[in-house]
Short mmCIF file of C-alpha atoms in Angstrom, two decimals:
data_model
loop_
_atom_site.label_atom_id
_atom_site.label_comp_id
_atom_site.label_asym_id
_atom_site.label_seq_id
_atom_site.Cartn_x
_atom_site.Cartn_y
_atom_site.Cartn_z
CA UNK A 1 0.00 0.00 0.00
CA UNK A 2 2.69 2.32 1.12
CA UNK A 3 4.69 1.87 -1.71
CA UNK A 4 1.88 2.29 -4.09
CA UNK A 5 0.72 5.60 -2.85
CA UNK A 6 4.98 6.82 -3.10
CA UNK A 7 4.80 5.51 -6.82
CA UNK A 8 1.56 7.51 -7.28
CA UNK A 9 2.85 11.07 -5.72
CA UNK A 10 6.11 10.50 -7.93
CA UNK A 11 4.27 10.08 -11.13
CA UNK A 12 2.47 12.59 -10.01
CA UNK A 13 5.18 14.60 -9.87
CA UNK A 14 6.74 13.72 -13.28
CA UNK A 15 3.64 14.67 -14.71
CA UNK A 16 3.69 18.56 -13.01
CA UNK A 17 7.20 18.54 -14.35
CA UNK A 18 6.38 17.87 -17.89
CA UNK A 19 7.11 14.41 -18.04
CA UNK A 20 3.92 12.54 -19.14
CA UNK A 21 2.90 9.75 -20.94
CA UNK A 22 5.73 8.20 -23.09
CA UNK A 23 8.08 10.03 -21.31
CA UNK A 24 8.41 8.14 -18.06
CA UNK A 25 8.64 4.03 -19.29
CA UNK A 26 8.94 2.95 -15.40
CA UNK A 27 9.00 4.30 -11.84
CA UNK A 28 10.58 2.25 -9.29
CA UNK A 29 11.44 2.98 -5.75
CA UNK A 30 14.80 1.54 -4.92
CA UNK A 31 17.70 2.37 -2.10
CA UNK A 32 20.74 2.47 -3.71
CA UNK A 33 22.50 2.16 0.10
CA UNK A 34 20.30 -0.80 0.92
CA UNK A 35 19.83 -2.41 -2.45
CA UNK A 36 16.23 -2.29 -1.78
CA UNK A 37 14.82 -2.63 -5.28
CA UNK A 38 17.87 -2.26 -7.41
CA UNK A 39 17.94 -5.78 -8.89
CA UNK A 40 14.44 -5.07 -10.36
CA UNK A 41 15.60 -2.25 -11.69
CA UNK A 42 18.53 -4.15 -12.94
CA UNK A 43 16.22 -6.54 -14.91
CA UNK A 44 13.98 -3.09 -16.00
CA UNK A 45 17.16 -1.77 -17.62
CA UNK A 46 18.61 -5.24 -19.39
CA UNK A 47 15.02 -5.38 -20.83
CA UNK A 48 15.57 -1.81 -22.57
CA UNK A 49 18.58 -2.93 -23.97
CA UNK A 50 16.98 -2.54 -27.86
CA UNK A 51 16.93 0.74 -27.36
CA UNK A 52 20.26 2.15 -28.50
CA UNK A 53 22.32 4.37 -27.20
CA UNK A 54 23.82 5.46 -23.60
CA UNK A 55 22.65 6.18 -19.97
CA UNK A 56 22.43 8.54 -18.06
CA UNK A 57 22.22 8.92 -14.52
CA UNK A 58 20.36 12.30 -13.61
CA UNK A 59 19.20 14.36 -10.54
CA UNK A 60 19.26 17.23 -8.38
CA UNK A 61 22.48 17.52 -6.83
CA UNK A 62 22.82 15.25 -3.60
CA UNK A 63 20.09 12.85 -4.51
CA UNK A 64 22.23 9.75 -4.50
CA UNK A 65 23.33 9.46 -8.45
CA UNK A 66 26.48 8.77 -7.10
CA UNK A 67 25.86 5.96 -4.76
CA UNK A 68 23.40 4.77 -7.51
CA UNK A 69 26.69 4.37 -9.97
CA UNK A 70 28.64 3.11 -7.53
CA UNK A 71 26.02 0.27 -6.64
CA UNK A 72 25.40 -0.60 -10.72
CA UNK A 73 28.89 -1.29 -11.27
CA UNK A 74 28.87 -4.23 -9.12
CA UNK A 75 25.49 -5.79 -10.23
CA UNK A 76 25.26 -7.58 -13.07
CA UNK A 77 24.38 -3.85 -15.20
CA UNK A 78 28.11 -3.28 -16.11
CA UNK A 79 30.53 -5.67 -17.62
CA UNK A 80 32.27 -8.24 -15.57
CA UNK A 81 35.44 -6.71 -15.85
CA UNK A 82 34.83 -3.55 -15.23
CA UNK A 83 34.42 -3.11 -11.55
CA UNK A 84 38.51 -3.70 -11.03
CA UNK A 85 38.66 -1.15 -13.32
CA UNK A 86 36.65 2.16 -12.56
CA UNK A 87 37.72 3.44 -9.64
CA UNK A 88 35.00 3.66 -7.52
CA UNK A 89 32.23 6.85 -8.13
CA UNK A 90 33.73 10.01 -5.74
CA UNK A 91 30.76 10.16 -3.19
CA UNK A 92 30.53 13.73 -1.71
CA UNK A 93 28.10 15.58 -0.04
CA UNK A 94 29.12 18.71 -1.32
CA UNK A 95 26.62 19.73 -4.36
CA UNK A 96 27.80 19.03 -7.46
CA UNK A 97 31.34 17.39 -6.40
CA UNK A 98 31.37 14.22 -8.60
CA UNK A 99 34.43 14.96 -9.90
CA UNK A 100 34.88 14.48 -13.90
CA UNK A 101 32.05 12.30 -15.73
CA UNK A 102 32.20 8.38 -14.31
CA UNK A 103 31.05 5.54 -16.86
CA UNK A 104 30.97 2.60 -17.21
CA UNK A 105 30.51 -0.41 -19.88
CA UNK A 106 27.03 -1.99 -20.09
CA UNK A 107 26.94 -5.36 -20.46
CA UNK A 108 25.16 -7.15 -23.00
CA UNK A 109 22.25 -8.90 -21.90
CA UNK A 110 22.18 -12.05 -23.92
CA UNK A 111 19.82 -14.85 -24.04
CA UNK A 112 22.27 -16.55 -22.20
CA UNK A 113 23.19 -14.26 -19.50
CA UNK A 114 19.73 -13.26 -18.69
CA UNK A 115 19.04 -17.10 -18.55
CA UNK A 116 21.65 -17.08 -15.89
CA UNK A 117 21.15 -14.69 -14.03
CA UNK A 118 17.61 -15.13 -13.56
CA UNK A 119 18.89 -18.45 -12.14
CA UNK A 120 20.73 -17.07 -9.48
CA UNK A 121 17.96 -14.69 -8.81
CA UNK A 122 15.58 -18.08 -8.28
CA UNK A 123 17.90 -19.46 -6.23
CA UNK A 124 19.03 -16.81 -3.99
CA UNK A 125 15.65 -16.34 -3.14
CA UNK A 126 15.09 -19.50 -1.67
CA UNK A 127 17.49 -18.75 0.80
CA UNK A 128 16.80 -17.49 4.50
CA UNK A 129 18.40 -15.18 6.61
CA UNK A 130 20.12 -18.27 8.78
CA UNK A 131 21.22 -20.14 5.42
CA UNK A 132 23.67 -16.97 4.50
CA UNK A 133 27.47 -16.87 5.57
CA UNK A 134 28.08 -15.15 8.80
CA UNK A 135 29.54 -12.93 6.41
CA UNK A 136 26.49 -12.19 4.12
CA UNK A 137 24.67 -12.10 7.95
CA UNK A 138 26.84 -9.01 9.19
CA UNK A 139 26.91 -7.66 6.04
CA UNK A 140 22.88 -7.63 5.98
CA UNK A 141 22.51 -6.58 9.69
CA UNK A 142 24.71 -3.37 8.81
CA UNK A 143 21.66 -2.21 5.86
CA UNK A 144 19.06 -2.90 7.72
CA UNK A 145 20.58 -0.30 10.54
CA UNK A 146 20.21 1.36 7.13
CA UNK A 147 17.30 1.44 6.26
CA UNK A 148 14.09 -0.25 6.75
CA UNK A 149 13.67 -2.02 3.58
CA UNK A 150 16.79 -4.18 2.39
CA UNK A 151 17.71 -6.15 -0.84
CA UNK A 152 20.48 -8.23 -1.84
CA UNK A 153 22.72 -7.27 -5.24
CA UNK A 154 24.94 -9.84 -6.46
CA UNK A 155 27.16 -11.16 -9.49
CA UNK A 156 26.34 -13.95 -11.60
CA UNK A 157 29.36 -13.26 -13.96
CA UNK A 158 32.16 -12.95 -12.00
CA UNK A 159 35.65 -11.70 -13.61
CA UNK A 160 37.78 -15.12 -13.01
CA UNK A 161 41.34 -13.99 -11.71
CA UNK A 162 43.94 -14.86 -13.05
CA UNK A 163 47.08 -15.13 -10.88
CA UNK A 164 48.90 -13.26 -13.39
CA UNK A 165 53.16 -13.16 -12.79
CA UNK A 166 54.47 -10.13 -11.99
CA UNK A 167 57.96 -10.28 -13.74
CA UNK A 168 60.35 -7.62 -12.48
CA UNK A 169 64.44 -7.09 -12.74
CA UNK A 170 65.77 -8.06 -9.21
CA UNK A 171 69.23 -5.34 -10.27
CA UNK A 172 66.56 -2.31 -10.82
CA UNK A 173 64.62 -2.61 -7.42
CA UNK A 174 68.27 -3.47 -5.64
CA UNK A 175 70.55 -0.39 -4.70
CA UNK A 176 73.77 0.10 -2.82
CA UNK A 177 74.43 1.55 0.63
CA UNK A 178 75.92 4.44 -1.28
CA UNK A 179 72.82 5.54 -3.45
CA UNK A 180 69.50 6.79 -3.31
CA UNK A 181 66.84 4.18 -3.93
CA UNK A 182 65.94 4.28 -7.42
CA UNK A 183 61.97 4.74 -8.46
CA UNK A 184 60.80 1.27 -9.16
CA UNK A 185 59.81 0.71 -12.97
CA UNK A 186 56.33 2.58 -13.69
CA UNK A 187 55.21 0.24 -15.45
CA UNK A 188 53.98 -1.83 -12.29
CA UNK A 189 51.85 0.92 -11.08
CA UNK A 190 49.80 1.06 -14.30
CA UNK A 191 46.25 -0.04 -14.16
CA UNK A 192 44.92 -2.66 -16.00
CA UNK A 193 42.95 -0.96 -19.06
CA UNK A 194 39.96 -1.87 -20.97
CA UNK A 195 40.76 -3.83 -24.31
CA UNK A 196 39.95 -1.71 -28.30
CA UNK A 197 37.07 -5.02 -28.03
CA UNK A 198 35.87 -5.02 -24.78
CA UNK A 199 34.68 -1.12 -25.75
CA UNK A 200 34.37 -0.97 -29.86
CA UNK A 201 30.60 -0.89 -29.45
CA UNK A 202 30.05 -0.44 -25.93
CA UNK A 203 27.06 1.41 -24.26
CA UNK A 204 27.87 3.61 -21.60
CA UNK A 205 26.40 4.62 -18.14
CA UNK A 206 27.36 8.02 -16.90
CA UNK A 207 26.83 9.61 -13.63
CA UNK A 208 26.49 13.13 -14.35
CA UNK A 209 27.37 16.21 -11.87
CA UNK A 210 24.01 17.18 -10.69
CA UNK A 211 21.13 19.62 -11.34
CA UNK A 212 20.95 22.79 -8.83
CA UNK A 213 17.69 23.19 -6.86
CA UNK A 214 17.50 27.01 -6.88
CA UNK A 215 15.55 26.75 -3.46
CA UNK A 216 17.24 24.47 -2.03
CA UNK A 217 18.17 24.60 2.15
CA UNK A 218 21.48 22.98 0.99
CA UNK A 219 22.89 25.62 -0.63
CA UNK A 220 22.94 27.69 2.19
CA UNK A 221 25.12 24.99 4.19
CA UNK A 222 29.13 24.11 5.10
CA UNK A 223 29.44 20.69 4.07
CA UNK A 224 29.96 19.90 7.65
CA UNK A 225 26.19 20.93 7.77
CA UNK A 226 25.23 19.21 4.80
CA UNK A 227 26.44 15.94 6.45
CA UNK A 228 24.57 16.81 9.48
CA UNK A 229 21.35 17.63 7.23
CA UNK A 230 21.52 14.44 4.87
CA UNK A 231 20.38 11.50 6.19
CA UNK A 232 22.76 8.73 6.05
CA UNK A 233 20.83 6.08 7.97
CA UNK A 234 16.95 5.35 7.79
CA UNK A 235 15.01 8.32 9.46
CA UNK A 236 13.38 7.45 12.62
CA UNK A 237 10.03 9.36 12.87
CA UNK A 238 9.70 11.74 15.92
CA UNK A 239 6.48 12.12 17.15
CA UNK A 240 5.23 15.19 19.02
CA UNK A 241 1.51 16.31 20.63
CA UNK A 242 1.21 20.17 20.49
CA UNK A 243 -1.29 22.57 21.91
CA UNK A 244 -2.23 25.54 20.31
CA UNK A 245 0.41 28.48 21.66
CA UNK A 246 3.26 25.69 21.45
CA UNK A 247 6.15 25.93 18.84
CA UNK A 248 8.57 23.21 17.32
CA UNK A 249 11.98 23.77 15.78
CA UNK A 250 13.99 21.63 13.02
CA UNK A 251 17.61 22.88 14.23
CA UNK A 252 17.67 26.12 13.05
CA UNK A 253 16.05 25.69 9.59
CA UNK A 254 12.49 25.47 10.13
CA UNK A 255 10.15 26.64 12.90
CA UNK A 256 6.26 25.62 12.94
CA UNK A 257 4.00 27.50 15.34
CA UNK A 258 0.72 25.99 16.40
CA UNK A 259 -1.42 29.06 16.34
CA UNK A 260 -4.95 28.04 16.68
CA UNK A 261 -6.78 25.04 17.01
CA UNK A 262 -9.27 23.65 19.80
CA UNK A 263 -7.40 20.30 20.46
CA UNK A 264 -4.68 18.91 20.63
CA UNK A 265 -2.91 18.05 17.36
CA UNK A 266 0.73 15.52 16.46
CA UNK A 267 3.56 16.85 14.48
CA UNK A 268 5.92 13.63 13.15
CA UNK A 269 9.32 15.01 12.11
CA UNK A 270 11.03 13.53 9.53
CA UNK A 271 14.67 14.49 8.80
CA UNK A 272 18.03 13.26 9.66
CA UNK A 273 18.23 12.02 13.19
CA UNK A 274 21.57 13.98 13.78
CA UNK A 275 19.04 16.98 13.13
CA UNK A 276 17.57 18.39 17.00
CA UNK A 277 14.16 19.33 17.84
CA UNK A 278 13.00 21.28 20.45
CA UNK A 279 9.65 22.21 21.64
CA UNK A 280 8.61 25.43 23.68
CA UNK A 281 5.76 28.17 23.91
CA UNK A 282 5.27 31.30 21.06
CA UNK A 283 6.14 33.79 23.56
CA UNK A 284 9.77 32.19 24.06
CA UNK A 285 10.20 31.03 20.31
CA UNK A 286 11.58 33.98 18.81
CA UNK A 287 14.47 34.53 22.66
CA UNK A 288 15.52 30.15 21.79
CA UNK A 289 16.45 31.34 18.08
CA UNK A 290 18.02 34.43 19.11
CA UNK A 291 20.02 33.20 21.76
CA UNK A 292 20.60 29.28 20.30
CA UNK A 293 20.91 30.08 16.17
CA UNK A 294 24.55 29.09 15.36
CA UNK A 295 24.81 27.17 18.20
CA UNK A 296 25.01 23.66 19.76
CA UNK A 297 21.56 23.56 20.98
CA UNK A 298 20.22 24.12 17.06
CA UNK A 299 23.00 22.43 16.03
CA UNK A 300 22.71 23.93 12.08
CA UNK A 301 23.76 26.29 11.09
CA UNK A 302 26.81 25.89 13.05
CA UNK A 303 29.35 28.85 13.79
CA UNK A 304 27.95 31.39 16.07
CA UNK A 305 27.34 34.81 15.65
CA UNK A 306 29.63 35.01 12.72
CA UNK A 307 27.97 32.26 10.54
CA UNK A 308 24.76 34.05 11.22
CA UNK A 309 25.15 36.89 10.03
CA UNK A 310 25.42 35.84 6.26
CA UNK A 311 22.43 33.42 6.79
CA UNK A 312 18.60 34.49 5.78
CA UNK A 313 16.04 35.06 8.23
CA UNK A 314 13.83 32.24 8.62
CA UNK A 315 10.29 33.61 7.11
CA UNK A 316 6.49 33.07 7.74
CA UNK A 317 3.96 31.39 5.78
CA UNK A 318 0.40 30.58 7.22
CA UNK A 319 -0.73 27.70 6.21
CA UNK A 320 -4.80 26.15 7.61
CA UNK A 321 -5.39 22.55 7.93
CA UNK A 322 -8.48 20.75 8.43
CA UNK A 323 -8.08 16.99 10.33
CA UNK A 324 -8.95 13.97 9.39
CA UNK A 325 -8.73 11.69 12.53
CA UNK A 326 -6.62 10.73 14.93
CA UNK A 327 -4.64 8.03 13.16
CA UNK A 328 -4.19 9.44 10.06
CA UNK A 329 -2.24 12.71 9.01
CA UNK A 330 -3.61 15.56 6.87
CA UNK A 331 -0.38 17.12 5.03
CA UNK A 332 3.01 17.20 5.40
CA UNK A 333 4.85 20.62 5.85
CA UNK A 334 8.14 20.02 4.28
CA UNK A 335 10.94 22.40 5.09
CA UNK A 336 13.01 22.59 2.10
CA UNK A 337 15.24 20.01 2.01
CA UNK A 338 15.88 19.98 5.63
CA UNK A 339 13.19 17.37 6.11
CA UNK A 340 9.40 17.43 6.62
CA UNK A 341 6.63 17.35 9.65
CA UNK A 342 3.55 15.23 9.01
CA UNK A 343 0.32 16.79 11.32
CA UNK A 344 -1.97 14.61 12.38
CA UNK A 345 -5.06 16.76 13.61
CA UNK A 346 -9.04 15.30 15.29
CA UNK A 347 -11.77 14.97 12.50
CA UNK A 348 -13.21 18.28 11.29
CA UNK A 349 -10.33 20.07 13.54
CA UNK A 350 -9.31 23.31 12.01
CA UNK A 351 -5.79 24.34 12.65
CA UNK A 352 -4.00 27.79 11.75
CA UNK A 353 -0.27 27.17 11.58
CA UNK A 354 2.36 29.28 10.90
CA UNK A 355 6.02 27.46 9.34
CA UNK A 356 9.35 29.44 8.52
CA UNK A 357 12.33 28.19 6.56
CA UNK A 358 15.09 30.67 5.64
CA UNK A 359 14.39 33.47 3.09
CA UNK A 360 14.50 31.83 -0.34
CA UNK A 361 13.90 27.97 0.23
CA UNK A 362 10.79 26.68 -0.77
CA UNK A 363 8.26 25.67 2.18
CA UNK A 364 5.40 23.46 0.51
CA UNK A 365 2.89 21.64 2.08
CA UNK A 366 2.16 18.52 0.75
CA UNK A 367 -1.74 16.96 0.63
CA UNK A 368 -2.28 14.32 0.85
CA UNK A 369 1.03 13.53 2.72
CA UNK A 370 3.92 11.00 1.75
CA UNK A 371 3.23 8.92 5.10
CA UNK A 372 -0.29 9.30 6.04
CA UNK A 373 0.21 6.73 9.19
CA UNK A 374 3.28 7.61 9.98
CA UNK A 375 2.48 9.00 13.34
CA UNK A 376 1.57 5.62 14.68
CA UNK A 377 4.86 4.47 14.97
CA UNK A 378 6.12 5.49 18.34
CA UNK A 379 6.59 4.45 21.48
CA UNK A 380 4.51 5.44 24.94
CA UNK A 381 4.46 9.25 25.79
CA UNK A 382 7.47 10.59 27.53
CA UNK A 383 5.92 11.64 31.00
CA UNK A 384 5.84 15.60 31.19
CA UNK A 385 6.93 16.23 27.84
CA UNK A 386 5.36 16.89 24.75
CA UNK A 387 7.19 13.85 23.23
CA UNK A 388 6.76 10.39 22.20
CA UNK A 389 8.93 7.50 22.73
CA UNK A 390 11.07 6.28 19.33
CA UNK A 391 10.30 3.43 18.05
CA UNK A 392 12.65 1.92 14.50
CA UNK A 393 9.69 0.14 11.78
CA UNK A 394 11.33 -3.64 11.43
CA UNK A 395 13.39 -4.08 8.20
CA UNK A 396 12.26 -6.09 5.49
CA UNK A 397 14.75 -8.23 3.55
CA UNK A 398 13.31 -8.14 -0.17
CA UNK A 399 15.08 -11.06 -1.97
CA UNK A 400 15.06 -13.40 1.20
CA UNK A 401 12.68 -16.65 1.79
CA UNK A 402 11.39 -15.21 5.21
CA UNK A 403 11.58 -16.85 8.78
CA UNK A 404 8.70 -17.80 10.75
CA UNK A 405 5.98 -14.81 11.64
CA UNK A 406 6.94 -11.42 10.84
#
């Protein structure tokens, strides 16, 4: 269900963007960092093979391309060979760092191959978690701390080694007492290279540099910030219950205040866990960002007065919900790329909120939200606070047999 209604909101998207129809062949949600998804996509791809020419890779800068490259070239996408041979995709969290255009060769997917590799699909999925390696085990346990949803990517065409002879001239590595080392032969240190056949009539995947978001929050940011900003493990949702006159902070990049409303209503904070929130009354909102903005408390920006004073205001936008129930959220306010707060208000409740992000990042609220249920995962209320208990969704393993009840 969940992952219908994200497939809908991105074609959804594509379509507001221009892309309609013919356009957009296939939309599939995949985590490059888990390999969630990506050997469907794999498959998706090989089966587009008749249509000539290159790929692309393409995005807004910071969206993964990189990791996305870096996670083809060792699945059966890209020539056996080649992995040894591309150095690995220059993953940076600074917008627009992949340095020089990576490729790499696409394999061809022949009768044969596909054959075989749809065998070792068959077969790998027959396989439970206790039937893997302790290897393969620790290897899985580290994605799903990951993310939620988890998916094996393996090889079925391996590049067989060969234990290849270095042969080298004992008299030019030796030297005497009396003189400096000479510099060993270069022609050790050269890499092995593609062969004039292995790439005569390849097709290429590139990873390309990035697109720009003009209203982007990441712009703004250090790329110590940035780091602090992107998520790098699976988000754990942060649930919150407000009363009207109550205000919550993102760090120091988005504020939502909780105006006017007869009840109660949650706020579920999605955004990097390294990212802090705090909670506290309208009349002492505006003192907290004064007195914390640049500092630890916020945690981003980071820098004190100094960093401040070259970083927009946060500004206002009003925004008026009406809720739905109790279980299930009515929007999401999403704070530029900083993250996004799901409210989940009583049926018929009108709220008047009011959310700032700095001057000249986009602040959109999103209806019907990403996660509608998303404030149901938590724990028990935190006595005397306005916060709930965390509580981590249990992974899913995609290309596993699984093990008793889930």
């Amino acid at each position: 269900g969940h992952l219908g209604r994200l497939r809908q909101q991105v074609a959804a998207a594509c379509a507001r963007a221009g892309l309609r129809g013919a356009a957009v062949v296939d939309i599939r949600l995949v985590s490059a960092k888990t390999g969630y998804g990506m050997e469907g996509l794999v498959s998706r791809l090989q089966r587009s093979w008749k249509c000539a020419g290159d790929v692309y890779l393409l995005g807004a800068t910071n969206s993964g391309k990189s990791t996305l490259f870096n996670t083809l070239l060792r699945s059966d996408y890209c020539k056996s060979r080649a992995p040894d041979i591309i150095d690995r995709a220059t993953v940076s969290p600074w917008p627009g760092t992949t340095l020089n255009l990576l490729k790499f060769p696409i394999i061809n997917p022949t009768c044969d191959r596909i054959f075989r590799r749809q065998e070792r699909l068959k077969e790998e999925a027959t396989k439970t978690e206790d039937q893997l390696s302790s290897e393969e085990k620790k290897h899985l346990n580290q994605l799903k701390k990951q993310g939620y949803l988890v998916g094996r990517v393996g090889r079925t065409f391996q590049q067989q080694k060969s234990s290849a002879e270095i042969d080298f001239d004992p008299d030019m590595l030796s030297y005497s007492m009396d003189e400096d080392p000479r510099d060993p032969p270069k022609r050790f240190e050269e890499r092995e290279e593609f062969t004039h056949n292995e790439v005569k009539d390849a097709r290429w995947c590139f990873d390309t540099p990035g697109i720009v978001k003009e209203d982007c929050v990441l712009n703004l940011l250090t790329e110590k910030e940035v780091k602090l900003v992107l998520p790098s493990h699976a988000i754990v949702p942060r649930t919150f219950i407000l009363k009207p006159g109550m205000v919550l902070f993102l760090a120091a990049l988005g504020r939502i205040d909780y105006l006017e409303g007869e009840k109660p209503a949650w706020f579920s904070v999605l955004a990097s866990n390294l990212l802090p929130v705090h909670v506290t009354t309208l009349s002492n909102a505006d003192t907290i960002y004064e007195k914390h903005r640049g500092q630890e408390f916020l945690k981003v920006p980071m820098g004190g007065e100094e960093r401040m004073k070259e970083f927009p205001p946060l500004v206002p936008q009003d925004i008026t919900l009406k809720g739905i129930g109790t279980t299930e959220a009515v929007a999401d306010i999403k704070l530029s790329s900083a993250g996004w707060v799901a409210v989940t208000a009583h049926a018929e409740e009108e709220l008047l909120l009011r959310a700032y992000t700095p001057k000249g990042t986009a602040l959109v609220v999103r209806e019907p939200p990403l996660l509608p249920y998303i404030s149901a995962i938590r724990g028990a209320r935190i006595p005397g606070t306005p916060a709930y208990r965390t509580k981590k969704p249990p992974s899913f393993v995609e290309n596993l047999r699984t093990t008793g009840s889930r």
